mmCIF file of C-alpha atoms in Angstrom:
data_model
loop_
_atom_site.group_PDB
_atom_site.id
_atom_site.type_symbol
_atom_site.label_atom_id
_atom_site.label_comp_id
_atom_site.label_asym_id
_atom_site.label_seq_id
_atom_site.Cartn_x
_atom_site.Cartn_y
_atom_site.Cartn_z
ATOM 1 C CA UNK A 200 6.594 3.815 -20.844
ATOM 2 C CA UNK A 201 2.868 3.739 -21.482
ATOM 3 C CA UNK A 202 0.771 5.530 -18.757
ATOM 4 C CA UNK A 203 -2.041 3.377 -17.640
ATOM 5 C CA UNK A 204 -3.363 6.440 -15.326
ATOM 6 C CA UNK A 205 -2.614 9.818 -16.085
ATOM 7 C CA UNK A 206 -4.204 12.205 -12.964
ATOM 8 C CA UNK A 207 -3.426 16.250 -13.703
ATOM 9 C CA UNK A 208 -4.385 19.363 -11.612
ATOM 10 C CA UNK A 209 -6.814 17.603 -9.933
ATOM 11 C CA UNK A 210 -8.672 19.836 -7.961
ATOM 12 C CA UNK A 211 -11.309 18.811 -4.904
ATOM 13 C CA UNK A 212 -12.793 20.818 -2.584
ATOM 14 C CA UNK A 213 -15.543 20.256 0.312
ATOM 15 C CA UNK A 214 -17.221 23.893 1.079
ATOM 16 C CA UNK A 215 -14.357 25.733 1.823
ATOM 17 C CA UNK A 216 -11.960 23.473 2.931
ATOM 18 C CA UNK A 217 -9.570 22.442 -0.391
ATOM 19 C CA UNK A 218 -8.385 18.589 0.031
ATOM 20 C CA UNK A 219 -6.440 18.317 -3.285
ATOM 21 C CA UNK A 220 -4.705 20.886 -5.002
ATOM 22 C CA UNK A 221 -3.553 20.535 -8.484
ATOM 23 C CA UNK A 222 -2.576 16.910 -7.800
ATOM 24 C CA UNK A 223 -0.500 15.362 -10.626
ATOM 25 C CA UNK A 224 1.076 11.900 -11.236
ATOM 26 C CA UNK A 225 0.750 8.710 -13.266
ATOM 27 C CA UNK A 226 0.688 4.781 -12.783
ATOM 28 C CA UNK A 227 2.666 3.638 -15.765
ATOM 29 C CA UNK A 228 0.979 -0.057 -17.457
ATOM 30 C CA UNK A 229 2.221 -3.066 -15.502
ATOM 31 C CA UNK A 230 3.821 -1.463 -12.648
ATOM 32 C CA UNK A 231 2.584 -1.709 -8.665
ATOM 33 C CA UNK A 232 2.387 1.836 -7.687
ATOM 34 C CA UNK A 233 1.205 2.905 -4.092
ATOM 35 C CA UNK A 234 -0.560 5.855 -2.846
ATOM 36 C CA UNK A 235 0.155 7.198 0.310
ATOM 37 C CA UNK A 236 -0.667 9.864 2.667
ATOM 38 C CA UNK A 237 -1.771 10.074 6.972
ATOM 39 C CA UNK A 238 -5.333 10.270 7.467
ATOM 40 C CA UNK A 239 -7.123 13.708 6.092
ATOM 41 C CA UNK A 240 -4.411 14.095 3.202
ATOM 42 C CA UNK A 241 -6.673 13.023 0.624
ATOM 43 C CA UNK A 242 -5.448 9.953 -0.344
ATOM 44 C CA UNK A 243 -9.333 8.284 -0.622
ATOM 45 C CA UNK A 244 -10.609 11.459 -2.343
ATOM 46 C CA UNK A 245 -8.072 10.850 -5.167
ATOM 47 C CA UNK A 246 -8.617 7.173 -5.398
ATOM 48 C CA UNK A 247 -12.370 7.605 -5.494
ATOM 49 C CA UNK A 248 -11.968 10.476 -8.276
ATOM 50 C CA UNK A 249 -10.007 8.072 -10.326
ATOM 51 C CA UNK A 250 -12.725 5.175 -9.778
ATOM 52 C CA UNK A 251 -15.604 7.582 -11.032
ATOM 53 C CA UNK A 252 -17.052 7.325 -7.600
ATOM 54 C CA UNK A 253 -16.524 10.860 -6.464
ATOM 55 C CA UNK A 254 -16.552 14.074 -8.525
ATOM 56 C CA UNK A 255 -13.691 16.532 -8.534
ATOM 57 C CA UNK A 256 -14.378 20.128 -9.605
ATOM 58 C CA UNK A 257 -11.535 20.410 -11.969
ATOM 59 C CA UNK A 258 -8.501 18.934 -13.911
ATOM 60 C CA UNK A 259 -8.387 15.487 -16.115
ATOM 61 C CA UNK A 260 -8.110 11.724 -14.962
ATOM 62 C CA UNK A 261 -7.412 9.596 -17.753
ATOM 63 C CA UNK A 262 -7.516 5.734 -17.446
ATOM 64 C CA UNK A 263 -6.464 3.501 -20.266
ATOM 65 C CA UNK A 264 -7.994 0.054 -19.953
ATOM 66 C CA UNK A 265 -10.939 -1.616 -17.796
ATOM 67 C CA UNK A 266 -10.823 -1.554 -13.756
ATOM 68 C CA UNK A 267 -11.439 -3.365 -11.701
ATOM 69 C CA UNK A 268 -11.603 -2.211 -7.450
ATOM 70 C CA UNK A 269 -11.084 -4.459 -4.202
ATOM 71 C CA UNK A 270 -12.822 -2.424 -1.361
ATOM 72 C CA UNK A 271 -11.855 -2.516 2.391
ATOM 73 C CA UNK A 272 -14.679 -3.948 2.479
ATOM 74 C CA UNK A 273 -18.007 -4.791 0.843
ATOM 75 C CA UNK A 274 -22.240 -4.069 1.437
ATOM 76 C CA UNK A 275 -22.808 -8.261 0.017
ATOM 77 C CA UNK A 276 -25.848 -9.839 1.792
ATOM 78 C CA UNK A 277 -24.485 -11.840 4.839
ATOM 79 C CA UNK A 278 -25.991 -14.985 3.585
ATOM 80 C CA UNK A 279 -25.108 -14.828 -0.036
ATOM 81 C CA UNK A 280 -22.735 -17.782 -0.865
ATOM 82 C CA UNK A 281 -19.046 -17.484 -2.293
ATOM 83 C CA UNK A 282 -19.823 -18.477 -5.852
ATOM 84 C CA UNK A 283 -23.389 -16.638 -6.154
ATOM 85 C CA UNK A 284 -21.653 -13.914 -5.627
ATOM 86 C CA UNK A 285 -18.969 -14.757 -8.580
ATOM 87 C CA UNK A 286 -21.574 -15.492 -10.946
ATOM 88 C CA UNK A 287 -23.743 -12.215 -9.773
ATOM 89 C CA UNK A 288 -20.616 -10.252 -10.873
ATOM 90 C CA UNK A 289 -19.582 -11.894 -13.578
ATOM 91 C CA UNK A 290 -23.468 -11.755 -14.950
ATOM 92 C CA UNK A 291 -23.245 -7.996 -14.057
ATOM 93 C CA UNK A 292 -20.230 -7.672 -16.192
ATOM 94 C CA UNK A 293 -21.187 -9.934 -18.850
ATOM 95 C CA UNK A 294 -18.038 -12.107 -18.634
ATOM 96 C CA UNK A 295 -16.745 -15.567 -18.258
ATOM 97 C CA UNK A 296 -15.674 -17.263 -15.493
ATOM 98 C CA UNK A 297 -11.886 -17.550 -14.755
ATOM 99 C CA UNK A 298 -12.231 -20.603 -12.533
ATOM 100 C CA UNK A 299 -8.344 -20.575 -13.111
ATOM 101 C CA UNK A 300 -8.282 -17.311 -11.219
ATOM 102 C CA UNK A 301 -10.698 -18.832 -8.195
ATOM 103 C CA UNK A 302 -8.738 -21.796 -7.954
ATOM 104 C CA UNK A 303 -5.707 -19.730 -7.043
ATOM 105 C CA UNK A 304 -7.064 -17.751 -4.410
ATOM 106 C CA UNK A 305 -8.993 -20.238 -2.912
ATOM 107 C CA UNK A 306 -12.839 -19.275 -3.771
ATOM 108 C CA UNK A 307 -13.861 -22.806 -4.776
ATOM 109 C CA UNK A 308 -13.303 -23.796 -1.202
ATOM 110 C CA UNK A 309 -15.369 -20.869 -0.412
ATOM 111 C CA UNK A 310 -18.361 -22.167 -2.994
ATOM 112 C CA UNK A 311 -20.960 -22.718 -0.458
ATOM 113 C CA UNK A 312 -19.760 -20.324 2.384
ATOM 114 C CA UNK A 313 -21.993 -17.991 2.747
ATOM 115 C CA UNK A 314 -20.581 -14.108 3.016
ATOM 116 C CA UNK A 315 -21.266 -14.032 6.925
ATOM 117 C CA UNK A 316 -19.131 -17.567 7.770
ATOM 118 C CA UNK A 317 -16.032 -15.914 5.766
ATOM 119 C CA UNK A 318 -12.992 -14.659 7.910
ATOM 120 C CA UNK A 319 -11.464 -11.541 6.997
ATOM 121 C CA UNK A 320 -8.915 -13.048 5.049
ATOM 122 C CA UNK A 321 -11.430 -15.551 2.977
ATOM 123 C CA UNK A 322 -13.638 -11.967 2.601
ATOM 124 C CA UNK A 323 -10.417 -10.112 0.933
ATOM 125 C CA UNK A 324 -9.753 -13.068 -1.229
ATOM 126 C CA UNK A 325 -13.045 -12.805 -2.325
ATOM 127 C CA UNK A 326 -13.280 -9.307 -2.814
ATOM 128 C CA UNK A 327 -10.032 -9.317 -4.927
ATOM 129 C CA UNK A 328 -11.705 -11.934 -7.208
ATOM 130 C CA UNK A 329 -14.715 -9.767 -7.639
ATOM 131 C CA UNK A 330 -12.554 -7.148 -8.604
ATOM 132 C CA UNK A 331 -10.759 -9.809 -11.381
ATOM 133 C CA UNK A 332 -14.404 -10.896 -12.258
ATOM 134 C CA UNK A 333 -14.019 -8.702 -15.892
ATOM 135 C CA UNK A 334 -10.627 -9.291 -16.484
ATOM 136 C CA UNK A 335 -9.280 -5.906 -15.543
ATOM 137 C CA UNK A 336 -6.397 -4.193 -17.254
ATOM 138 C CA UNK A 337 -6.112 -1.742 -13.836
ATOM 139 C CA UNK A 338 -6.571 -2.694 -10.176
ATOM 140 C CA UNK A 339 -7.140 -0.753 -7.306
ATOM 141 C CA UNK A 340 -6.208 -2.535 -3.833
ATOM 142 C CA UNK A 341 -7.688 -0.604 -1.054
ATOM 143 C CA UNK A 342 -5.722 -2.116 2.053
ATOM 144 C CA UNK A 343 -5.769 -5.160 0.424
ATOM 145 C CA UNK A 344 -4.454 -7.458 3.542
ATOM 146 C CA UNK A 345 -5.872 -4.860 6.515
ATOM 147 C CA UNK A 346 -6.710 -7.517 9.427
ATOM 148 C CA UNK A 347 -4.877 -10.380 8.171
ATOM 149 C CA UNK A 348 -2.628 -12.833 9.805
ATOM 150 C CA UNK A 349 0.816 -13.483 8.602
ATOM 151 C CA UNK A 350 0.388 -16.304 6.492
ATOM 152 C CA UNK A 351 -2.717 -14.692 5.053
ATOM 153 C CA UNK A 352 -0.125 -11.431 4.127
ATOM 154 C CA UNK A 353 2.004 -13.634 2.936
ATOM 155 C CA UNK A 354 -0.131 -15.437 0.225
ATOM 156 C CA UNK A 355 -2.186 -12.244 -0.453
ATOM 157 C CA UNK A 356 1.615 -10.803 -1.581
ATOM 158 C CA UNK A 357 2.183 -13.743 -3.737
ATOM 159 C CA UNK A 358 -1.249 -13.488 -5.874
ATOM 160 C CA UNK A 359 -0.433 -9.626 -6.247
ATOM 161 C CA UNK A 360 2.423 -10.311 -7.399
ATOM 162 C CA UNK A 361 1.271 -12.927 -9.848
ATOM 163 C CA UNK A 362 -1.225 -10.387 -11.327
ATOM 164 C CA UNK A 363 1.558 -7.796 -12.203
ATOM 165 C CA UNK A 364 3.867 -10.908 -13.922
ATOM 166 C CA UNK A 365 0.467 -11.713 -15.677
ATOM 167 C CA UNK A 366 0.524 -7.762 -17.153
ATOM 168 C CA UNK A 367 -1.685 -5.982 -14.615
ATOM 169 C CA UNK A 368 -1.046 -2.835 -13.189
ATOM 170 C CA UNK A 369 -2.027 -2.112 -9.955
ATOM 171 C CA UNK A 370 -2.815 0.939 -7.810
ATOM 172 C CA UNK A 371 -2.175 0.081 -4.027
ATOM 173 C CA UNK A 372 -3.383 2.293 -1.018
ATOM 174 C CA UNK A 373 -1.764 0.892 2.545
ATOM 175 C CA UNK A 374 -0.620 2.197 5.879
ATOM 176 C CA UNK A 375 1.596 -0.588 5.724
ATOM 177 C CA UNK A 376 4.983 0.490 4.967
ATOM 178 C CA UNK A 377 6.708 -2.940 4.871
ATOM 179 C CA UNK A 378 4.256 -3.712 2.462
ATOM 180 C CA UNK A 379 4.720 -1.145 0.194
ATOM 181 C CA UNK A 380 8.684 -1.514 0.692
ATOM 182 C CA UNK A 381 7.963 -5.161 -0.158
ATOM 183 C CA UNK A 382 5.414 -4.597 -3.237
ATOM 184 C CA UNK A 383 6.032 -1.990 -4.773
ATOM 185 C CA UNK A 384 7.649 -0.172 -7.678
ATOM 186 C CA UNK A 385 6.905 3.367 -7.507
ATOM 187 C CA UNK A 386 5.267 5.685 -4.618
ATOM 188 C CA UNK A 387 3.315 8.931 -4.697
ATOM 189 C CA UNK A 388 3.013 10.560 -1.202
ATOM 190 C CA UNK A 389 -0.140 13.196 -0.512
ATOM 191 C CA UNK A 390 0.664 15.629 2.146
ATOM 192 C CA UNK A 391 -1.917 18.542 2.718
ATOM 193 C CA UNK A 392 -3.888 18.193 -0.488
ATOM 194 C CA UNK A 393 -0.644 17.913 -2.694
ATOM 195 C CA UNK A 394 2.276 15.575 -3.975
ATOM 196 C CA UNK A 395 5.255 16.004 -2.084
ATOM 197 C CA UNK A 396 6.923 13.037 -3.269
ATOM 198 C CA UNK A 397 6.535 10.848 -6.251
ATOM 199 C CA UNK A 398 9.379 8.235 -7.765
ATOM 200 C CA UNK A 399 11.123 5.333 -6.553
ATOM 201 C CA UNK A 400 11.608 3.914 -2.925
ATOM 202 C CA UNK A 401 15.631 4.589 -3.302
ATOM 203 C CA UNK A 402 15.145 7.926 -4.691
ATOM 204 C CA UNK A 403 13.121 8.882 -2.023
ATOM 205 C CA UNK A 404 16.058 7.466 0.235
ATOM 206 C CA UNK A 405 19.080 9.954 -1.755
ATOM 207 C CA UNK A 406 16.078 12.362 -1.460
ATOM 208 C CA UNK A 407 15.814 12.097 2.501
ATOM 209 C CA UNK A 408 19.223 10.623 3.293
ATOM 210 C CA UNK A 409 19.661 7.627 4.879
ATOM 211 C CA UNK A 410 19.624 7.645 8.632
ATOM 212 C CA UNK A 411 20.925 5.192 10.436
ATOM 213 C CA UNK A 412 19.385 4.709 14.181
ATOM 214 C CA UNK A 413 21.890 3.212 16.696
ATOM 215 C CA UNK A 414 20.538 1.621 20.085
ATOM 216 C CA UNK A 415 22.967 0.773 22.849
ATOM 217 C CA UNK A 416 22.203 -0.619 25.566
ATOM 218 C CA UNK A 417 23.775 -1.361 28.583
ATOM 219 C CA UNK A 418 23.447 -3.165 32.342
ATOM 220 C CA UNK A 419 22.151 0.279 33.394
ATOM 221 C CA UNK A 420 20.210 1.946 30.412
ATOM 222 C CA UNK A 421 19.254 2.373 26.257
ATOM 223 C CA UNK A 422 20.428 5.196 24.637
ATOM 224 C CA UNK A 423 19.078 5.899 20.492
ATOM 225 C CA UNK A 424 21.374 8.307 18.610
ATOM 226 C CA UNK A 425 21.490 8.739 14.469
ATOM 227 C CA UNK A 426 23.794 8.689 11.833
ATOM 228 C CA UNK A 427 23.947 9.226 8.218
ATOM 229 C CA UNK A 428 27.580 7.474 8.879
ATOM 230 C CA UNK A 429 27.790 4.734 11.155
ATOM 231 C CA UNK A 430 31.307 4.960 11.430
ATOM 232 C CA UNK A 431 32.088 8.052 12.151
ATOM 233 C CA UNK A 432 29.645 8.072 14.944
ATOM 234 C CA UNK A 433 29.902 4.174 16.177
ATOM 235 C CA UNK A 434 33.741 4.158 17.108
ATOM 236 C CA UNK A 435 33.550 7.502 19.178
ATOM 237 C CA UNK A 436 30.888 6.081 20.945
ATOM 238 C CA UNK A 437 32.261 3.032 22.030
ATOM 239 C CA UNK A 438 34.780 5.110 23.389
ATOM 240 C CA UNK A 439 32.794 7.181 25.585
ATOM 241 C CA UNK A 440 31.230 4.121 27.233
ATOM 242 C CA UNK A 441 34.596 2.157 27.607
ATOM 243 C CA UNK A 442 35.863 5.429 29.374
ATOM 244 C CA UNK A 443 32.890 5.548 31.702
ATOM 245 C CA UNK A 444 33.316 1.601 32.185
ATOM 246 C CA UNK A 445 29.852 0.736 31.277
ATOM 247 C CA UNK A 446 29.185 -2.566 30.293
ATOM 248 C CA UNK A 447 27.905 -2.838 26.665
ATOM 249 C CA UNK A 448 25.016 -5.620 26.735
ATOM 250 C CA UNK A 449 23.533 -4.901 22.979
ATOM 251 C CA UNK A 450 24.286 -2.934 19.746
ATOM 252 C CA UNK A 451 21.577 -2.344 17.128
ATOM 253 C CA UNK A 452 21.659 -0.670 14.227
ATOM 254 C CA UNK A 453 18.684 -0.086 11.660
ATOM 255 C CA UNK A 454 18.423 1.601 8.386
ATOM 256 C CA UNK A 455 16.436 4.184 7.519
ATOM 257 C CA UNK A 456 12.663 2.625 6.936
ATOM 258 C CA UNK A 457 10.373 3.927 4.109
ATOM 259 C CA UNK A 458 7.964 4.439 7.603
ATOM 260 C CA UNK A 459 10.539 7.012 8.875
ATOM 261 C CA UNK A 460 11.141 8.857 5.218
ATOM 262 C CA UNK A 461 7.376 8.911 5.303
ATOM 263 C CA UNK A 462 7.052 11.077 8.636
ATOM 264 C CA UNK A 463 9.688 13.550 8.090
ATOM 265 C CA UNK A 464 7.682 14.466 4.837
ATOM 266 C CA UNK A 465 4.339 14.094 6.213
ATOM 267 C CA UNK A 466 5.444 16.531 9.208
#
């Protein structure tokens, strides 16, 4: 596979106090990789090194192809309009306009909206197509759908996902696990400066093991207990509460999420 990112030993420090230490992955061309880490792990650090807007004091970044970056959020004049702001960046990057692009994620409805009127979703979807303004080969989705309702998620997943099948890569930072689950391919997590896991979402889970979390509940009380096999500890149990006659009003069982894998290594 070609590497459309290659980060290694990426050092950064701020005075004394070292927030990555010989970091090391890379986003291979046309896959949705996501960067994660709790607050303080360096997670922005590393995406900012990568986007040129920070510098690190040692190691090598190397990007193949143009980027393109969708902030959290965005310093645009409240009453600049929609499409001034389109043809502001595309001027800026001395590009065409993709109206194809706007079309799909709504902007020319947006035309003569000025930045202030815009919800949060309309302001994502129009920070994503500043970001696709000059064609990028690379894009980096800060939170991309951060305040969103669910139908605004939901289409927000879709266009991602139509940028990969159109030969993007993309570089995704979210808290949102179900997200990631959802969108993407690979997964790097931070944890104190440094990678402690980096590779797929089901060899993190052969990695971690996967726990299964049983909830009973009954006319009188809940009780949570885990499992890496539900038999072996679901029969038994049934047991104990049919010999102390309590009445079984619920079972529940859940797999092991990517949001628990994620806490056992980030603790």
């Amino acid at each position: 596979m070609i590497n459309a990112i290659q980060v290694n030993n990426l050092k950064k420090s701020y005075g004394n106090h070292i927030v990555l230490n010989n970091v090391d992955f890379c986003v291979q061309k046309g896959e949705i990789f996501a960067l994660l880490g709790v607050n303080g792990a360096g997670k922005t650090t590393t995406l900012e090194c990568i986007e040129g807007l920070r510098k690190y004091d040692s190691g090598s970044i190397k990007i193949t192809g143009k980027i393109g970056i969708q902030l959290q959020s965005a310093s645009l004049p409240g009453h600049i309009k929609a499409m001034e702001a389109v043809r502001l960046f595309a001027k800026w990057n001395n590009s065409m306009i993709d109206w194809t692009m706007l079309d799909a994620l709504g902007i020319n409805e947006l035309a003569k909206k000025q930045y202030y009127q815009l919800s949060t979703g309309q302001k994502r979807r129009l920070h994503l197509a500043l970001a696709l303004t000059r064609n990028p080969d690379i894009l980096f989705l800060d939170e991309p759908t951060a305040g969103l309702d669910v139908e605004g998620r939901i289409s927000l997943h879709e266009q991602i996902r139509q940028l990969k099948a159109g030969g993007k890569t993309i570089l995704l930072a979210s808290h949102d696990m179900a997200e990631v689950e959802d969108l993407c391919d690979r997964i790097a997590i931070l944890n104190k400066g440094k990678i402690a896991f980096i590779g797929t979402i089901e060899q993190l889970n052969k990695q971690i093991g996967r726990h299964y979390h049983i909830t009973i509940q009954t006319d009188t009380r809940t009780d949570t207990y885990e499992s890496e096999n539900i038999g072996e500890t679901l029969l038994p149990l049934l047991v104990q509460y049919q010999e102390k006659e309590a009445t079984i009003l619920d079972i529940k069982i859940d797999r092991g999420s990517l949001e628990q894998h994620f806490m056992k290594i980030t603790r």
